[in-house]
């Protein structure tokens, strides 16, 4: 028996959607879900970015540069390939259904040059607590603009 939820579309986004930062300033983005009444049990995501503009800030999150958000969970991640982060998580009790579920926080460093990078979300899988695949998913990418540091006054 299906609930009405199987017809709903889950939105996954990078927040803030656009970041304007100076090349000497670390920053963070979150992956946020509008889970539409589902209780999230597991997920798999790929995150793509321009490694000539950004890198993970490995001084944050116990040296990982990525951690579970306020409402989320993280099991494993792989950031060995520059420009790509593969992330997966599961939680047997699930994450509560809410419109702004903060799943992950990613800490970034500009690599010292000016330029722009998309942060592209590739949602590989979302599964609810009952092990049912959430098939209707929309993802919204982020955008980072890195500028020169401000001159001292």
CSV table of C-alpha atoms in Angstrom, one decimal:
chain,number,residue,atom,x,y,z
A,1,UNK,CA,0.0,0.0,0.0
A,2,UNK,CA,1.4,3.4,-1.0
A,3,UNK,CA,0.9,6.6,0.8
A,4,UNK,CA,0.4,9.7,-1.2
A,5,UNK,CA,4.1,10.5,-0.7
A,6,UNK,CA,5.2,8.4,-3.6
A,7,UNK,CA,3.8,11.0,-6.0
A,8,UNK,CA,5.6,13.9,-4.4
A,9,UNK,CA,8.9,15.3,-5.7
A,10,UNK,CA,11.8,15.8,-3.2
A,11,UNK,CA,13.9,18.9,-3.7
A,12,UNK,CA,17.7,18.7,-2.9
A,13,UNK,CA,19.6,21.9,-3.0
A,14,UNK,CA,22.9,23.6,-2.1
A,15,UNK,CA,22.5,26.5,0.3
A,16,UNK,CA,23.3,29.2,0.0
A,17,UNK,CA,22.5,28.9,-3.7
A,18,UNK,CA,25.1,31.6,-4.5
A,19,UNK,CA,28.2,32.4,-2.6
A,20,UNK,CA,30.4,35.5,-3.2
A,21,UNK,CA,33.7,35.1,-1.4
A,22,UNK,CA,37.2,36.5,-1.4
A,23,UNK,CA,40.0,34.2,-2.4
A,24,UNK,CA,41.4,34.1,1.2
A,25,UNK,CA,38.1,33.3,2.9
A,26,UNK,CA,36.9,29.8,3.8
A,27,UNK,CA,33.1,29.2,3.7
A,28,UNK,CA,30.6,26.5,4.1
A,29,UNK,CA,27.6,25.3,2.2
A,30,UNK,CA,24.8,22.9,3.2
A,31,UNK,CA,22.9,20.2,1.4
A,32,UNK,CA,19.2,20.7,2.2
A,33,UNK,CA,16.3,18.6,1.4
A,34,UNK,CA,12.6,19.4,1.3
A,35,UNK,CA,11.7,15.8,2.1
A,36,UNK,CA,7.9,16.2,1.5
A,37,UNK,CA,6.7,13.9,4.3
A,38,UNK,CA,9.2,11.1,3.7
A,39,UNK,CA,11.4,9.8,6.6
A,40,UNK,CA,14.8,9.6,4.9
A,41,UNK,CA,16.6,6.4,5.7
A,42,UNK,CA,19.5,6.4,3.2
A,43,UNK,CA,21.1,8.4,0.4
A,44,UNK,CA,23.9,8.5,-2.1
A,45,UNK,CA,25.1,11.7,-3.7
A,46,UNK,CA,27.9,12.9,-5.9
A,47,UNK,CA,29.0,16.5,-5.7
A,48,UNK,CA,31.1,18.1,-8.5
A,49,UNK,CA,33.0,21.3,-8.4
A,50,UNK,CA,35.9,23.0,-10.2
A,51,UNK,CA,39.1,22.0,-8.3
A,52,UNK,CA,41.1,24.9,-9.9
A,53,UNK,CA,38.8,27.2,-7.8
A,54,UNK,CA,37.7,25.2,-4.7
A,55,UNK,CA,39.0,22.5,-2.4
A,56,UNK,CA,37.6,20.9,0.8
A,57,UNK,CA,38.7,22.7,4.0
A,58,UNK,CA,40.4,19.9,5.8
A,59,UNK,CA,40.8,22.0,8.9
A,60,UNK,CA,37.1,21.6,9.6
A,61,UNK,CA,34.9,18.7,10.7
A,62,UNK,CA,37.7,16.8,12.4
A,63,UNK,CA,39.9,17.0,9.4
A,64,UNK,CA,37.3,15.7,6.9
A,65,UNK,CA,35.9,19.0,5.5
A,66,UNK,CA,32.4,17.4,5.5
A,67,UNK,CA,30.0,16.5,8.3
A,68,UNK,CA,26.4,15.6,9.0
A,69,UNK,CA,24.1,18.6,9.1
A,70,UNK,CA,21.8,19.5,12.0
A,71,UNK,CA,19.2,17.0,10.8
A,72,UNK,CA,21.2,14.6,8.8
A,73,UNK,CA,23.6,11.7,8.9
A,74,UNK,CA,26.8,10.7,7.2
A,75,UNK,CA,28.3,7.3,6.9
A,76,UNK,CA,31.1,7.5,4.3
A,77,UNK,CA,32.5,9.9,1.8
A,78,UNK,CA,35.3,9.8,-0.9
A,79,UNK,CA,37.0,12.9,-2.0
A,80,UNK,CA,40.1,11.3,-3.6
A,81,UNK,CA,39.3,12.6,-7.1
A,82,UNK,CA,39.8,16.4,-7.3
A,83,UNK,CA,36.5,18.0,-8.2
A,84,UNK,CA,34.3,15.1,-7.0
A,85,UNK,CA,32.9,14.1,-3.6
A,86,UNK,CA,31.0,10.9,-3.3
A,87,UNK,CA,28.8,10.7,-0.2
A,88,UNK,CA,26.5,8.1,1.3
A,89,UNK,CA,24.6,7.7,4.5
A,90,UNK,CA,22.1,5.6,6.3
A,91,UNK,CA,20.1,5.8,9.5
A,92,UNK,CA,17.8,3.0,10.6
A,93,UNK,CA,15.6,5.4,12.5
A,94,UNK,CA,15.6,7.8,9.6
A,95,UNK,CA,15.7,11.6,9.5
A,96,UNK,CA,12.4,13.4,10.4
A,97,UNK,CA,10.3,14.7,7.5
A,98,UNK,CA,10.6,18.4,7.4
A,99,UNK,CA,10.8,21.1,4.7
A,100,UNK,CA,14.4,22.2,5.4
A,101,UNK,CA,16.3,19.1,6.4
A,102,UNK,CA,20.0,20.0,6.7
A,103,UNK,CA,21.6,16.8,5.5
A,104,UNK,CA,25.3,17.8,5.2
A,105,UNK,CA,27.6,20.7,5.7
A,106,UNK,CA,30.6,21.0,3.4
A,107,UNK,CA,33.5,23.3,4.2
A,108,UNK,CA,35.4,24.9,1.4
A,109,UNK,CA,38.6,26.9,0.7
A,110,UNK,CA,39.1,28.9,-2.4
A,111,UNK,CA,42.5,27.8,-3.8
A,112,UNK,CA,43.7,31.3,-4.1
A,113,UNK,CA,42.6,32.3,-7.6
A,114,UNK,CA,39.6,34.3,-8.7
A,115,UNK,CA,36.9,32.6,-10.8
A,116,UNK,CA,33.6,30.8,-10.6
A,117,UNK,CA,32.6,27.2,-9.8
A,118,UNK,CA,29.3,25.5,-10.0
A,119,UNK,CA,28.6,23.0,-7.1
A,120,UNK,CA,26.7,20.3,-8.9
A,121,UNK,CA,24.5,17.8,-7.1
A,122,UNK,CA,24.0,14.4,-8.6
A,123,UNK,CA,21.5,12.6,-6.5
A,124,UNK,CA,22.2,8.9,-7.0
A,125,UNK,CA,19.7,7.5,-4.5
A,126,UNK,CA,17.2,8.5,-1.8
A,127,UNK,CA,15.6,5.8,0.2
A,128,UNK,CA,12.9,6.2,2.9
A,129,UNK,CA,12.9,4.5,6.3
A,130,UNK,CA,10.9,1.6,5.0
A,131,UNK,CA,13.5,0.9,2.2
A,132,UNK,CA,11.4,2.3,-0.5
A,133,UNK,CA,13.3,4.3,-3.2
A,134,UNK,CA,12.2,7.9,-3.5
A,135,UNK,CA,12.1,8.2,-7.3
A,136,UNK,CA,10.9,11.8,-7.9
A,137,UNK,CA,13.9,14.0,-7.1
A,138,UNK,CA,14.9,17.5,-8.3
A,139,UNK,CA,18.3,18.9,-7.5
A,140,UNK,CA,19.4,22.5,-7.4
A,141,UNK,CA,23.0,23.4,-7.8
A,142,UNK,CA,25.1,26.1,-6.1
A,143,UNK,CA,27.3,28.7,-7.6
A,144,UNK,CA,30.5,30.2,-6.1
A,145,UNK,CA,32.2,33.4,-7.2
A,146,UNK,CA,35.7,34.0,-5.9
A,147,UNK,CA,37.1,37.5,-6.0
A,148,UNK,CA,40.4,39.1,-4.9
A,149,UNK,CA,40.9,39.8,-1.2
A,150,UNK,CA,40.1,43.3,0.0
A,151,UNK,CA,43.1,45.6,0.1
A,152,UNK,CA,44.1,46.7,3.6
A,153,UNK,CA,42.9,50.2,4.5
